[in-house]
Coordinates of C-alpha atoms in Angstrom, one line a residue:
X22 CA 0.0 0.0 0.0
X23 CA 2.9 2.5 1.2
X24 CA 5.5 0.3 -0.6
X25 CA 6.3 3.3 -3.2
X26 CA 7.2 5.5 -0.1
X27 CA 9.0 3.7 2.1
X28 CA 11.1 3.1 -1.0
X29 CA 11.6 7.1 -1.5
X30 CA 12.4 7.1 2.0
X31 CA 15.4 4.5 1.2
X32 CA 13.7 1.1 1.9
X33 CA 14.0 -1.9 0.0
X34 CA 11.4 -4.3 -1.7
X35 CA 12.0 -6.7 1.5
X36 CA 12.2 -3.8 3.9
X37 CA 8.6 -2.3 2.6
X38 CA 7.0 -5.4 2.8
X39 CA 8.0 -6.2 6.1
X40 CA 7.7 -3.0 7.9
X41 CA 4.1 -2.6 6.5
X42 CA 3.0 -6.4 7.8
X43 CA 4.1 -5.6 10.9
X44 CA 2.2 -2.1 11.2
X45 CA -1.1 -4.2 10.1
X46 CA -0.5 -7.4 12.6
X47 CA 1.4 -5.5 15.4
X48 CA 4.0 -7.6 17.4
X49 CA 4.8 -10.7 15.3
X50 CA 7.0 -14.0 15.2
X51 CA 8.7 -15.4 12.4
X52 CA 6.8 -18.4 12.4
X53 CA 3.2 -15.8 12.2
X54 CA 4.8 -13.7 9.0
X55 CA 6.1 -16.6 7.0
X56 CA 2.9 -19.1 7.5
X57 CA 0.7 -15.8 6.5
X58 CA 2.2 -13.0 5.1
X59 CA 5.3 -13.2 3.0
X60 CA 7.0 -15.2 0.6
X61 CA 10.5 -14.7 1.8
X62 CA 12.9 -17.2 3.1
X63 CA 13.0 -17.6 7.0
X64 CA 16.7 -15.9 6.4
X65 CA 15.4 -13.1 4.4
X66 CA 13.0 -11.9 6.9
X67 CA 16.0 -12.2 9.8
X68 CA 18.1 -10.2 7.3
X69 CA 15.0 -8.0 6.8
X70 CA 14.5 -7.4 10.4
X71 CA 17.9 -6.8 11.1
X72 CA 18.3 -4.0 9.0
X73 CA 15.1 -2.5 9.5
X74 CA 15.6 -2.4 13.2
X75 CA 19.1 -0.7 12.5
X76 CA 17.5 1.8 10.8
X77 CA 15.4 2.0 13.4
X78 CA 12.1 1.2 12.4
X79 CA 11.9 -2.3 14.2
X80 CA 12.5 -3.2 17.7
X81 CA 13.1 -7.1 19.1
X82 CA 11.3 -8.3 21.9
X83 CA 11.8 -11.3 23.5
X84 CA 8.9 -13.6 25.2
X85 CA 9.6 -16.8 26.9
X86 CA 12.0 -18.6 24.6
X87 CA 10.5 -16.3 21.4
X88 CA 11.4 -13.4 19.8
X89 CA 8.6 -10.9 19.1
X90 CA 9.1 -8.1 16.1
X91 CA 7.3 -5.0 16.5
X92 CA 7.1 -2.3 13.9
X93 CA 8.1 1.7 15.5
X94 CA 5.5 3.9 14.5
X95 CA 5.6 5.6 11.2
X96 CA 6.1 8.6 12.6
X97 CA 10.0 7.0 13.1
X98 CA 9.7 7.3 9.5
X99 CA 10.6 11.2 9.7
X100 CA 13.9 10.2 11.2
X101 CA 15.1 8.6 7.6
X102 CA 13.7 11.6 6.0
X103 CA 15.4 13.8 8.4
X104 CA 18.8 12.0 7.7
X105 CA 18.3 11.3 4.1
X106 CA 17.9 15.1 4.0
X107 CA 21.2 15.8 6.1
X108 CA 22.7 13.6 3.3
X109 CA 21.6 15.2 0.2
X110 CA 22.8 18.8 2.1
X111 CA 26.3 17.7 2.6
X112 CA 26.6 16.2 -1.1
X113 CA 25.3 19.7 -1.8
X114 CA 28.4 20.8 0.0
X115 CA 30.8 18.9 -1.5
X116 CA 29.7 19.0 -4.9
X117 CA 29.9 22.7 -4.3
X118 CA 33.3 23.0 -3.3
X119 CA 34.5 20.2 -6.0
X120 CA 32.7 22.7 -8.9
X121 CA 35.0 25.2 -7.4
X122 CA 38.3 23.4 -8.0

């Protein structure tokens, strides 16, 4: 549904997908998002949830012997915007002082 923007925001196919099932099924195992949801490889979605909580946007819970994903709310979302931003404005810079040499 929000696939095209979280890719504008710097997200990958994987990333989009998984970051949007979590926002609709809230706290989730593997074992819920792979019977139900997804497609991708029981190491894909690791992979996937790895990066998406270093970006931020995913936190790990653990439960008994489980381990729970949860999806940040989108307004976490503003942060990649925010630093995506930051790095446009210092290529800005450099291209800037590069034209000048």
């Amino acid at each position: 549904m929000y696939e095209t923007t979280l890719k504008n925001l710097g997200l990958n196919q994987n990333e989009a997908e998984i970051y949007e099932i979590l926002l609709e099924l809230g706290p989730s195992t593997l074992q819920v998002l792979k019977g139900k949801k997804t497609d991708l490889s029981r190491g894909n979605i690791y992979n996937t949830f790895y990066s998406l909580r270093n970006k931020g946007l995913v936190v790990e819970l653990k439960h008994k012997k489980k381990t729970i994903f949860q999806a940040e709310t989108p307004d976490k979302l503003m942060d990649l915007l925010v630093r995506k931003e930051e790095g446009f404005l210092q290529d800005k810079k450099i291209w800037r002082i590069f034209c000048q040499i």
